[in-house]
PDB file of N, CA and C in Angstrom:
ATOM      1  N   MET A   1       0.711  -0.945  -0.124  1.00 85.00           N
ATOM      2  CA  MET A   1       0.511  -0.044   0.169  1.00 85.00           C
ATOM      3  C   MET A   1       0.844   1.418  -0.302  1.00 85.00           C
ATOM      4  N   SER A   2       0.718   2.177  -0.685  1.00 94.00           N
ATOM      5  CA  SER A   2       0.889   3.747  -0.631  1.00 94.00           C
ATOM      6  C   SER A   2       1.232   4.250   0.511  1.00 94.00           C
ATOM      7  N   PRO A   3       2.183   5.293   0.560  1.00 94.00           N
ATOM      8  CA  PRO A   3       1.645   5.963   1.547  1.00 94.00           C
ATOM      9  C   PRO A   3       0.537   7.113   1.865  1.00 94.00           C
ATOM     10  N   GLU A   4       0.486   7.442   0.656  1.00 96.00           N
ATOM     11  CA  GLU A   4      -0.509   8.724   0.542  1.00 96.00           C
ATOM     12  C   GLU A   4      -1.731   7.456   0.802  1.00 96.00           C
ATOM     13  N   ALA A   5      -2.341   6.431   0.160  1.00 93.00           N
ATOM     14  CA  ALA A   5      -3.357   5.358   0.585  1.00 93.00           C
ATOM     15  C   ALA A   5      -3.612   5.190   1.438  1.00 93.00           C
ATOM     16  N   ARG A   6      -1.720   4.826   2.550  1.00 91.00           N
ATOM     17  CA  ARG A   6      -1.909   4.859   3.967  1.00 91.00           C
ATOM     18  C   ARG A   6      -2.913   5.891   4.928  1.00 91.00           C
ATOM     19  N   ALA A   7      -2.115   6.758   4.729  1.00 94.00           N
ATOM     20  CA  ALA A   7      -2.868   7.913   4.997  1.00 94.00           C
ATOM     21  C   ALA A   7      -4.159   8.466   5.024  1.00 94.00           C
ATOM     22  N   LEU A   8      -4.652   8.309   3.662  1.00 94.00           N
ATOM     23  CA  LEU A   8      -5.575   8.526   3.638  1.00 94.00           C
ATOM     24  C   LEU A   8      -6.816   7.043   4.210  1.00 94.00           C
ATOM     25  N   HIS A   9      -6.156   5.953   4.322  1.00 93.00           N
ATOM     26  CA  HIS A   9      -7.026   4.845   5.241  1.00 93.00           C
ATOM     27  C   HIS A   9      -7.590   5.353   6.746  1.00 93.00           C
ATOM     28  N   ASP A  10      -6.296   6.198   7.238  1.00 91.00           N
ATOM     29  CA  ASP A  10      -6.243   6.138   8.882  1.00 91.00           C
ATOM     30  C   ASP A  10      -6.993   7.395   9.176  1.00 91.00           C
ATOM     31  N   GLU A  11      -7.118   8.571   8.162  1.00 94.00           N
ATOM     32  CA  GLU A  11      -8.078   8.818   8.069  1.00 94.00           C
ATOM     33  C   GLU A  11      -9.195   8.775   8.333  1.00 94.00           C
ATOM     34  N   CYS A  12      -9.845   7.525   7.981  1.00 94.00           N
ATOM     35  CA  CYS A  12     -11.104   7.684   7.532  1.00 94.00           C
ATOM     36  C   CYS A  12     -11.639   6.883   8.384  1.00 94.00           C
ATOM     37  N   LEU A  13     -13.331   7.096   8.792  1.00 93.00           N
ATOM     38  CA  LEU A  13     -14.088   5.932   9.290  1.00 93.00           C
ATOM     39  C   LEU A  13     -14.271   4.683   8.316  1.00 93.00           C
ATOM     40  N   VAL A  14     -13.559   3.187   8.607  1.00 94.00           N
ATOM     41  CA  VAL A  14     -14.028   2.231   7.040  1.00 94.00           C
ATOM     42  C   VAL A  14     -15.113   1.619   7.859  1.00 94.00           C
ATOM     43  N   MET A  15     -15.768   1.896   7.406  1.00 93.00           N
ATOM     44  CA  MET A  15     -16.853   0.781   7.885  1.00 93.00           C
ATOM     45  C   MET A  15     -17.475  -0.766   7.016  1.00 93.00           C
ATOM     46  N   ASP A  16     -17.869  -2.085   7.606  1.00 91.00           N
ATOM     47  CA  ASP A  16     -18.208  -3.206   7.283  1.00 91.00           C
ATOM     48  C   ASP A  16     -19.731  -2.976   6.807  1.00 91.00           C
ATOM     49  N   LEU A  17     -19.938  -2.544   5.969  1.00 90.00           N
ATOM     50  CA  LEU A  17     -22.166  -2.479   6.366  1.00 90.00           C
ATOM     51  C   LEU A  17     -22.516  -3.417   5.884  1.00 90.00           C
ATOM     52  N   HIS A  18     -21.859  -4.384   6.723  1.00 86.00           N
ATOM     53  CA  HIS A  18     -22.542  -6.187   5.786  1.00 86.00           C
ATOM     54  C   HIS A  18     -21.960  -7.488   6.187  1.00 86.00           C
ATOM     55  N   CYS A  19     -21.834  -7.380   7.370  1.00 85.00           N
ATOM     56  CA  CYS A  19     -20.730  -8.534   8.400  1.00 85.00           C
ATOM     57  C   CYS A  19     -21.324  -9.259   8.973  1.00 85.00           C
ATOM     58  N   ASP A  20     -21.666 -10.337   7.682  1.00 82.00           N
ATOM     59  CA  ASP A  20     -22.189 -11.261   8.081  1.00 82.00           C
ATOM     60  C   ASP A  20     -21.645 -12.689   9.793  1.00 82.00           C
ATOM     61  N   THR A  21     -21.283 -11.817  10.444  1.00 85.00           N
ATOM     62  CA  THR A  21     -20.024 -12.898  11.032  1.00 85.00           C
ATOM     63  C   THR A  21     -20.910 -13.765  12.199  1.00 85.00           C
ATOM     64  N   LEU A  22     -22.561 -12.858  12.651  1.00 85.00           N
ATOM     65  CA  LEU A  22     -23.178 -13.657  13.638  1.00 85.00           C
ATOM     66  C   LEU A  22     -23.632 -15.497  13.134  1.00 85.00           C
ATOM     67  N   LEU A  23     -23.744 -15.114  11.411  1.00 83.00           N
ATOM     68  CA  LEU A  23     -24.362 -16.482  10.812  1.00 83.00           C
ATOM     69  C   LEU A  23     -23.655 -17.189  11.224  1.00 83.00           C
ATOM     70  N   ASN A  24     -21.945 -17.206  10.944  1.00 83.00           N
ATOM     71  CA  ASN A  24     -20.604 -18.029  11.564  1.00 83.00           C
ATOM     72  C   ASN A  24     -20.879 -18.305  12.969  1.00 83.00           C
ATOM     73  N   GLU A  25     -20.813 -17.610  13.766  1.00 85.00           N
ATOM     74  CA  GLU A  25     -21.036 -18.067  15.034  1.00 85.00           C
ATOM     75  C   GLU A  25     -22.496 -18.755  15.516  1.00 85.00           C
ATOM     76  N   THR A  26     -23.588 -18.702  14.898  1.00 81.00           N
ATOM     77  CA  THR A  26     -24.753 -19.491  15.001  1.00 81.00           C
ATOM     78  C   THR A  26     -24.309 -20.841  14.497  1.00 81.00           C
ATOM     79  N   LEU A  27     -24.179 -21.307  13.029  1.00 80.00           N
ATOM     80  CA  LEU A  27     -23.930 -22.161  12.350  1.00 80.00           C
ATOM     81  C   LEU A  27     -22.656 -23.326  13.127  1.00 80.00           C
ATOM     82  N   LEU A  28     -21.815 -22.263  13.112  1.00 83.00           N
ATOM     83  CA  LEU A  28     -20.506 -23.522  13.324  1.00 83.00           C
ATOM     84  C   LEU A  28     -19.895 -23.024  14.575  1.00 83.00           C
ATOM     85  N   GLY A  29     -20.176 -22.175  15.276  1.00 85.00           N
ATOM     86  CA  GLY A  29     -19.541 -21.642  17.411  1.00 85.00           C
ATOM     87  C   GLY A  29     -18.610 -21.140  16.938  1.00 85.00           C
ATOM     88  N   TYR A  30     -18.167 -20.393  15.637  1.00 86.00           N
ATOM     89  CA  TYR A  30     -17.076 -19.462  15.756  1.00 86.00           C
ATOM     90  C   TYR A  30     -17.202 -18.391  16.447  1.00 86.00           C
ATOM     91  N   ASP A  31     -16.037 -18.289  17.389  1.00 91.00           N
ATOM     92  CA  ASP A  31     -15.949 -17.147  18.105  1.00 91.00           C
ATOM     93  C   ASP A  31     -14.820 -15.729  17.763  1.00 91.00           C
ATOM     94  N   SER A  32     -16.031 -15.219  17.808  1.00 90.00           N
ATOM     95  CA  SER A  32     -15.238 -13.745  17.090  1.00 90.00           C
ATOM     96  C   SER A  32     -14.522 -13.006  17.334  1.00 90.00           C
ATOM     97  N   THR A  33     -14.213 -12.886  19.008  1.00 93.00           N
ATOM     98  CA  THR A  33     -13.966 -12.873  19.409  1.00 93.00           C
ATOM     99  C   THR A  33     -12.202 -12.665  19.339  1.00 93.00           C
ATOM    100  N   LEU A  34     -11.959 -13.950  18.851  1.00 92.00           N
ATOM    101  CA  LEU A  34     -10.756 -14.973  18.707  1.00 92.00           C
ATOM    102  C   LEU A  34     -10.683 -15.036  16.852  1.00 92.00           C
ATOM    103  N   ARG A  35      -8.938 -13.969  17.238  1.00 92.00           N
ATOM    104  CA  ARG A  35      -8.466 -13.942  15.402  1.00 92.00           C
ATOM    105  C   ARG A  35      -8.589 -15.708  14.966  1.00 92.00           C
ATOM    106  N   HIS A  36      -8.734 -15.537  13.561  1.00 87.00           N
ATOM    107  CA  HIS A  36      -9.400 -16.992  12.608  1.00 87.00           C
ATOM    108  C   HIS A  36      -8.438 -16.501  10.912  1.00 87.00           C
ATOM    109  N   ARG A  37      -7.555 -17.772  10.478  1.00 82.00           N
ATOM    110  CA  ARG A  37      -7.716 -17.840   9.601  1.00 82.00           C
ATOM    111  C   ARG A  37      -9.192 -17.848   8.910  1.00 82.00           C
ATOM    112  N   ASN A  38      -9.132 -17.673   7.408  1.00 76.00           N
ATOM    113  CA  ASN A  38     -10.168 -18.578   6.026  1.00 76.00           C
ATOM    114  C   ASN A  38      -9.389 -20.003   6.642  1.00 76.00           C
ATOM    115  N   ARG A  39     -10.893 -20.610   6.378  1.00 72.00           N
ATOM    116  CA  ARG A  39     -10.775 -21.761   6.622  1.00 72.00           C
ATOM    117  C   ARG A  39     -10.981 -22.779   5.834  1.00 72.00           C
ATOM    118  N   VAL A  40     -11.350 -21.645   3.916  1.00 72.00           N
ATOM    119  CA  VAL A  40     -11.298 -22.236   2.786  1.00 72.00           C
ATOM    120  C   VAL A  40     -10.462 -20.892   1.895  1.00 72.00           C
ATOM    121  N   PRO A  41      -9.106 -21.233   0.983  1.00 70.00           N
ATOM    122  CA  PRO A  41      -9.013 -19.670   0.555  1.00 70.00           C
ATOM    123  C   PRO A  41      -9.708 -18.461  -0.354  1.00 70.00           C
ATOM    124  N   GLY A  42      -9.788 -17.545   0.302  1.00 63.00           N
ATOM    125  CA  GLY A  42     -10.598 -16.675  -0.573  1.00 63.00           C
ATOM    126  C   GLY A  42     -11.347 -16.887  -0.640  1.00 63.00           C
ATOM    127  N   SER A  43     -12.472 -17.296   1.405  1.00 70.00           N
ATOM    128  CA  SER A  43     -13.802 -17.532   0.896  1.00 70.00           C
ATOM    129  C   SER A  43     -14.450 -16.103   1.210  1.00 70.00           C
ATOM    130  N   PRO A  44     -15.408 -15.936   0.856  1.00 68.00           N
ATOM    131  CA  PRO A  44     -15.960 -14.758   0.577  1.00 68.00           C
ATOM    132  C   PRO A  44     -17.148 -14.396   1.772  1.00 68.00           C
ATOM    133  N   TRP A  45     -17.823 -16.228   2.163  1.00 69.00           N
ATOM    134  CA  TRP A  45     -18.641 -16.586   2.923  1.00 69.00           C
ATOM    135  C   TRP A  45     -18.506 -16.670   4.568  1.00 69.00           C
ATOM    136  N   LEU A  46     -17.272 -17.202   4.505  1.00 75.00           N
ATOM    137  CA  LEU A  46     -17.262 -17.873   6.081  1.00 75.00           C
ATOM    138  C   LEU A  46     -15.758 -17.690   6.535  1.00 75.00           C
ATOM    139  N   PHE A  47     -15.824 -17.205   7.864  1.00 77.00           N
ATOM    140  CA  PHE A  47     -14.437 -16.915   8.379  1.00 77.00           C
ATOM    141  C   PHE A  47     -13.396 -16.099   7.819  1.00 77.00           C
ATOM    142  N   HIS A  48     -14.407 -14.849   7.156  1.00 79.00           N
ATOM    143  CA  HIS A  48     -13.026 -13.687   6.621  1.00 79.00           C
ATOM    144  C   HIS A  48     -13.814 -12.591   8.076  1.00 79.00           C
ATOM    145  N   ALA A  49     -14.497 -12.861   9.122  1.00 87.00           N
ATOM    146  CA  ALA A  49     -14.019 -11.323   9.577  1.00 87.00           C
ATOM    147  C   ALA A  49     -14.439 -11.948  11.235  1.00 87.00           C
ATOM    148  N   ASP A  50     -13.243 -10.992  12.124  1.00 91.00           N
ATOM    149  CA  ASP A  50     -13.713 -11.487  13.490  1.00 91.00           C
ATOM    150  C   ASP A  50     -12.579  -9.975  14.390  1.00 91.00           C
ATOM    151  N   ILE A  51     -12.481 -10.425  15.180  1.00 93.00           N
ATOM    152  CA  ILE A  51     -13.383  -8.884  16.142  1.00 93.00           C
ATOM    153  C   ILE A  51     -11.390  -7.976  15.793  1.00 93.00           C
ATOM    154  N   PRO A  52     -10.550  -9.154  16.170  1.00 94.00           N
ATOM    155  CA  PRO A  52      -8.943  -9.540  15.850  1.00 94.00           C
ATOM    156  C   PRO A  52      -8.591  -8.659  14.287  1.00 94.00           C
ATOM    157  N   ARG A  53      -8.810  -9.308  13.880  1.00 91.00           N
ATOM    158  CA  ARG A  53      -8.617  -8.951  12.083  1.00 91.00           C
ATOM    159  C   ARG A  53      -9.459  -7.698  11.408  1.00 91.00           C
ATOM    160  N   LEU A  54     -10.620  -7.428  11.793  1.00 92.00           N
ATOM    161  CA  LEU A  54     -11.074  -6.097  11.521  1.00 92.00           C
ATOM    162  C   LEU A  54     -10.401  -4.840  12.691  1.00 92.00           C
ATOM    163  N   LYS A  55     -10.446  -5.257  13.364  1.00 93.00           N
ATOM    164  CA  LYS A  55      -8.873  -3.907  14.101  1.00 93.00           C
ATOM    165  C   LYS A  55      -8.062  -3.687  13.353  1.00 93.00           C
ATOM    166  N   ALA A  56      -7.445  -4.833  12.957  1.00 91.00           N
ATOM    167  CA  ALA A  56      -5.532  -4.824  12.881  1.00 91.00           C
ATOM    168  C   ALA A  56      -6.551  -4.109  11.463  1.00 91.00           C
ATOM    169  N   GLY A  57      -6.906  -4.751  10.946  1.00 90.00           N
ATOM    170  CA  GLY A  57      -7.421  -3.925   9.047  1.00 90.00           C
ATOM    171  C   GLY A  57      -7.708  -2.203   8.890  1.00 90.00           C
ATOM    172  N   GLY A  58      -8.015  -1.909  10.296  1.00 92.00           N
ATOM    173  CA  GLY A  58      -8.364  -0.554  10.576  1.00 92.00           C
ATOM    174  C   GLY A  58      -9.336  -0.281  10.876  1.00 92.00           C
ATOM    175  N   VAL A  59     -11.055  -1.132  10.789  1.00 94.00           N
ATOM    176  CA  VAL A  59     -11.904  -0.939  10.690  1.00 94.00           C
ATOM    177  C   VAL A  59     -12.479  -0.386  11.738  1.00 94.00           C
ATOM    178  N   GLY A  60     -13.525   0.289  11.975  1.00 92.00           N
ATOM    179  CA  GLY A  60     -14.138   1.083  12.994  1.00 92.00           C
ATOM    180  C   GLY A  60     -15.135   1.079  13.533  1.00 92.00           C
ATOM    181  N   ALA A  61     -15.788   0.638  12.431  1.00 92.00           N
ATOM    182  CA  ALA A  61     -17.283   0.026  12.475  1.00 92.00           C
ATOM    183  C   ALA A  61     -17.677  -0.870  11.600  1.00 92.00           C
ATOM    184  N   VAL A  62     -18.986  -2.025  12.127  1.00 91.00           N
ATOM    185  CA  VAL A  62     -19.798  -2.666  11.724  1.00 91.00           C
ATOM    186  C   VAL A  62     -21.404  -2.275  11.575  1.00 91.00           C
ATOM    187  N   ALA A  63     -21.830  -3.322  10.429  1.00 89.00           N
ATOM    188  CA  ALA A  63     -23.698  -3.277  10.683  1.00 89.00           C
ATOM    189  C   ALA A  63     -22.880  -5.293  10.358  1.00 89.00           C
ATOM    190  N   LEU A  64     -24.145  -5.334  11.820  1.00 86.00           N
ATOM    191  CA  LEU A  64     -24.537  -7.058  11.841  1.00 86.00           C
ATOM    192  C   LEU A  64     -25.512  -7.469  10.987  1.00 86.00           C
ATOM    193  N   GLY A  65     -25.058  -8.559  10.505  1.00 83.00           N
ATOM    194  CA  GLY A  65     -26.204  -8.367   9.806  1.00 83.00           C
ATOM    195  C   GLY A  65     -26.802 -10.120  10.507  1.00 83.00           C
ATOM    196  N   ILE A  66     -28.267 -10.156  10.252  1.00 85.00           N
ATOM    197  CA  ILE A  66     -29.180 -11.442  11.403  1.00 85.00           C
ATOM    198  C   ILE A  66     -29.868 -11.863  10.354  1.00 85.00           C
ATOM    199  N   VAL A  67     -29.407 -13.320  10.097  1.00 81.00           N
ATOM    200  CA  VAL A  67     -29.499 -14.141   8.864  1.00 81.00           C
ATOM    201  C   VAL A  67     -30.786 -14.920   9.117  1.00 81.00           C
ATOM    202  N   VAL A  68     -31.413 -15.514   8.679  1.00 84.00           N
ATOM    203  CA  VAL A  68     -33.312 -15.593   9.261  1.00 84.00           C
ATOM    204  C   VAL A  68     -33.734 -16.614   8.089  1.00 84.00           C
ATOM    205  N   ASN A  69     -34.125 -18.032   8.314  1.00 82.00           N
ATOM    206  CA  ASN A  69     -33.771 -19.024   7.122  1.00 82.00           C
ATOM    207  C   ASN A  69     -35.543 -19.016   6.365  1.00 82.00           C
ATOM    208  N   PRO A  70     -35.718 -18.161   5.520  1.00 83.00           N
ATOM    209  CA  PRO A  70     -36.781 -18.155   4.794  1.00 83.00           C
ATOM    210  C   PRO A  70     -37.957 -19.649   4.713  1.00 83.00           C
ATOM    211  N   LEU A  71     -37.176 -19.703   4.661  1.00 88.00           N
ATOM    212  CA  LEU A  71     -37.803 -21.358   4.319  1.00 88.00           C
ATOM    213  C   LEU A  71     -38.336 -22.087   6.138  1.00 88.00           C
ATOM    214  N   ARG A  72     -38.088 -21.686   6.978  1.00 85.00           N
ATOM    215  CA  ARG A  72     -38.265 -22.550   8.055  1.00 85.00           C
ATOM    216  C   ARG A  72     -39.145 -21.013   9.409  1.00 85.00           C
ATOM    217  N   ARG A  73     -39.941 -20.587   8.843  1.00 85.00           N
ATOM    218  CA  ARG A  73     -40.813 -19.746   9.382  1.00 85.00           C
ATOM    219  C   ARG A  73     -41.293 -20.036  11.058  1.00 85.00           C
ATOM    220  N   LYS A  74     -41.291 -21.302  10.668  1.00 89.00           N
ATOM    221  CA  LYS A  74     -41.943 -21.627  12.807  1.00 89.00           C
ATOM    222  C   LYS A  74     -41.031 -21.183  13.239  1.00 89.00           C
ATOM    223  N   SER A  75     -39.199 -21.346  13.323  1.00 88.00           N
ATOM    224  CA  SER A  75     -37.633 -20.811  13.651  1.00 88.00           C
ATOM    225  C   SER A  75     -37.589 -19.412  13.852  1.00 88.00           C
ATOM    226  N   ALA A  76     -38.087 -18.767  12.944  1.00 89.00           N
ATOM    227  CA  ALA A  76     -38.047 -17.267  12.676  1.00 89.00           C
ATOM    228  C   ALA A  76     -37.623 -16.078  13.848  1.00 89.00           C
ATOM    229  N   LEU A  77     -38.502 -16.466  14.553  1.00 91.00           N
ATOM    230  CA  LEU A  77     -38.480 -15.244  15.524  1.00 91.00           C
ATOM    231  C   LEU A  77     -37.476 -15.872  16.864  1.00 91.00           C
ATOM    232  N   ARG A  78     -37.235 -16.961  16.882  1.00 90.00           N
ATOM    233  CA  ARG A  78     -35.833 -17.343  17.687  1.00 90.00           C
ATOM    234  C   ARG A  78     -34.966 -17.149  17.676  1.00 90.00           C
ATOM    235  N   ALA A  79     -34.887 -17.673  15.817  1.00 87.00           N
ATOM    236  CA  ALA A  79     -33.453 -17.240  15.318  1.00 87.00           C
ATOM    237  C   ALA A  79     -33.089 -15.868  15.038  1.00 87.00           C
ATOM    238  N   THR A  80     -34.108 -14.896  14.898  1.00 89.00           N
ATOM    239  CA  THR A  80     -34.015 -13.518  15.529  1.00 89.00           C
ATOM    240  C   THR A  80     -33.719 -13.247  16.731  1.00 89.00           C
ATOM    241  N   ARG A  81     -33.635 -14.035  17.926  1.00 91.00           N
ATOM    242  CA  ARG A  81     -33.640 -13.710  19.385  1.00 91.00           C
ATOM    243  C   ARG A  81     -32.844 -14.032  19.509  1.00 91.00           C
ATOM    244  N   GLN A  82     -31.765 -15.157  18.697  1.00 88.00           N
ATOM    245  CA  GLN A  82     -30.262 -16.007  19.114  1.00 88.00           C
ATOM    246  C   GLN A  82     -29.590 -14.551  18.332  1.00 88.00           C
ATOM    247  N   GLY A  83     -29.409 -14.377  17.363  1.00 87.00           N
ATOM    248  CA  GLY A  83     -28.915 -13.129  16.912  1.00 87.00           C
ATOM    249  C   GLY A  83     -28.545 -11.910  17.862  1.00 87.00           C
ATOM    250  N   LEU A  84     -30.064 -11.965  17.905  1.00 90.00           N
ATOM    251  CA  LEU A  84     -29.854 -10.171  18.862  1.00 90.00           C
ATOM    252  C   LEU A  84     -29.189 -10.310  20.017  1.00 90.00           C
ATOM    253  N   ALA A  85     -29.865 -12.151  20.485  1.00 90.00           N
ATOM    254  CA  ALA A  85     -28.678 -12.153  21.809  1.00 90.00           C
ATOM    255  C   ALA A  85     -26.940 -11.866  21.691  1.00 90.00           C
ATOM    256  N   GLN A  86     -26.681 -12.825  20.156  1.00 88.00           N
ATOM    257  CA  GLN A  86     -25.079 -12.470  19.932  1.00 88.00           C
ATOM    258  C   GLN A  86     -24.701 -11.057  20.188  1.00 88.00           C
ATOM    259  N   MET A  87     -25.355 -10.328  19.357  1.00 88.00           N
ATOM    260  CA  MET A  87     -24.978  -9.437  19.286  1.00 88.00           C
ATOM    261  C   MET A  87     -24.704  -8.097  19.971  1.00 88.00           C
ATOM    262  N   ALA A  88     -25.487  -8.686  20.944  1.00 89.00           N
ATOM    263  CA  ALA A  88     -25.324  -7.361  22.367  1.00 89.00           C
ATOM    264  C   ALA A  88     -24.472  -8.214  23.219  1.00 89.00           C
ATOM    265  N   SER A  89     -24.704  -9.803  23.326  1.00 91.00           N
ATOM    266  CA  SER A  89     -23.143 -10.210  24.067  1.00 91.00           C
ATOM    267  C   SER A  89     -21.283  -9.836  23.250  1.00 91.00           C
ATOM    268  N   TRP A  90     -21.628  -9.284  21.881  1.00 90.00           N
ATOM    269  CA  TRP A  90     -20.192  -8.689  21.877  1.00 90.00           C
ATOM    270  C   TRP A  90     -19.542  -7.797  22.781  1.00 90.00           C
ATOM    271  N   PRO A  91     -20.151  -6.371  23.700  1.00 92.00           N
ATOM    272  CA  PRO A  91     -19.438  -5.536  24.338  1.00 92.00           C
ATOM    273  C   PRO A  91     -19.083  -6.234  25.329  1.00 92.00           C
ATOM    274  N   ASP A  92     -19.704  -7.632  25.567  1.00 93.00           N
ATOM    275  CA  ASP A  92     -18.904  -8.609  26.657  1.00 93.00           C
ATOM    276  C   ASP A  92     -18.358  -9.309  26.532  1.00 93.00           C
ATOM    277  N   ARG A  93     -18.111  -9.893  26.061  1.00 92.00           N
ATOM    278  CA  ARG A  93     -17.108 -10.075  25.357  1.00 92.00           C
ATOM    279  C   ARG A  93     -15.706  -9.612  25.166  1.00 92.00           C
ATOM    280  N   ALA A  94     -16.088  -8.750  24.366  1.00 92.00           N
ATOM    281  CA  ALA A  94     -14.378  -7.460  23.967  1.00 92.00           C
ATOM    282  C   ALA A  94     -14.964  -6.365  23.958  1.00 92.00           C
ATOM    283  N   PRO A  95     -14.777  -5.978  25.810  1.00 93.00           N
ATOM    284  CA  PRO A  95     -15.041  -4.448  26.079  1.00 93.00           C
ATOM    285  C   PRO A  95     -14.558  -3.288  25.514  1.00 93.00           C
ATOM    286  N   ALA A  96     -12.795  -3.925  25.342  1.00 92.00           N
ATOM    287  CA  ALA A  96     -11.611  -3.558  24.616  1.00 92.00           C
ATOM    288  C   ALA A  96     -12.124  -2.650  23.451  1.00 92.00           C
ATOM    289  N   ASP A  97     -12.878  -3.871  23.002  1.00 92.00           N
ATOM    290  CA  ASP A  97     -12.854  -3.259  20.391  1.00 92.00           C
ATOM    291  C   ASP A  97     -14.604  -2.905  20.938  1.00 92.00           C
ATOM    292  N   VAL A  98     -15.628  -3.185  20.808  1.00 91.00           N
ATOM    293  CA  VAL A  98     -16.690  -3.382  20.893  1.00 91.00           C
ATOM    294  C   VAL A  98     -17.344  -2.349  21.846  1.00 91.00           C
ATOM    295  N   LEU A  99     -17.857  -1.615  20.942  1.00 89.00           N
ATOM    296  CA  LEU A  99     -19.037  -0.470  21.624  1.00 89.00           C
ATOM    297  C   LEU A  99     -20.785  -0.439  20.891  1.00 89.00           C
ATOM    298  N   VAL A 100     -21.790  -0.004  20.815  1.00 86.00           N
ATOM    299  CA  VAL A 100     -23.291  -0.584  20.214  1.00 86.00           C
ATOM    300  C   VAL A 100     -23.541   0.712  20.485  1.00 86.00           C
ATOM    301  N   VAL A 101     -23.847   0.700  19.380  1.00 87.00           N
ATOM    302  CA  VAL A 101     -24.256   2.814  19.200  1.00 87.00           C
ATOM    303  C   VAL A 101     -25.594   2.560  18.969  1.00 87.00           C
ATOM    304  N   ASP A 102     -26.016   4.192  19.024  1.00 84.00           N
ATOM    305  CA  ASP A 102     -27.705   4.069  18.933  1.00 84.00           C
ATOM    306  C   ASP A 102     -27.834   4.871  17.520  1.00 84.00           C
ATOM    307  N   SER A 103     -26.844   5.804  17.197  1.00 86.00           N
ATOM    308  CA  SER A 103     -26.691   6.981  15.853  1.00 86.00           C
ATOM    309  C   SER A 103     -25.468   6.852  15.812  1.00 86.00           C
ATOM    310  N   ALA A 104     -25.496   7.421  14.574  1.00 81.00           N
ATOM    311  CA  ALA A 104     -24.108   8.449  14.407  1.00 81.00           C
ATOM    312  C   ALA A 104     -23.824   9.529  15.310  1.00 81.00           C
ATOM    313  N   GLU A 105     -24.018  10.233  15.526  1.00 86.00           N
ATOM    314  CA  GLU A 105     -23.509  10.457  16.273  1.00 86.00           C
ATOM    315  C   GLU A 105     -22.675   9.774  18.127  1.00 86.00           C
ATOM    316  N   ASP A 106     -22.894   8.992  18.254  1.00 83.00           N
ATOM    317  CA  ASP A 106     -21.773   7.574  18.809  1.00 83.00           C
ATOM    318  C   ASP A 106     -20.960   7.656  18.434  1.00 83.00           C
ATOM    319  N   ILE A 107     -21.228   7.240  17.100  1.00 77.00           N
ATOM    320  CA  ILE A 107     -19.661   6.720  16.642  1.00 77.00           C
ATOM    321  C   ILE A 107     -17.827   8.390  16.712  1.00 77.00           C
TER     322      ILE A 107
END
């Protein structure tokens, strides 16, 4: 990376606005507080984001997605509640690195 690109990156708030890491936690027991490596080279869907690597990459904010299988309507509410509970646990699991915000002013 050029020094100019690095300087620009350091000056900006870099955000991941579509982070499916909660899906990895739900389906695979992934611990997002630990550094992982991609289990599948170049994997675009699994194991691509965890808190240590997001932090090392200079990502300052993420929007976590909660995935619900539309074919399993009877379990959708349970899955949504599970995703919300996982999301709410991040500040407790990584208090030095995670802060839940309610508005742009909180960032």
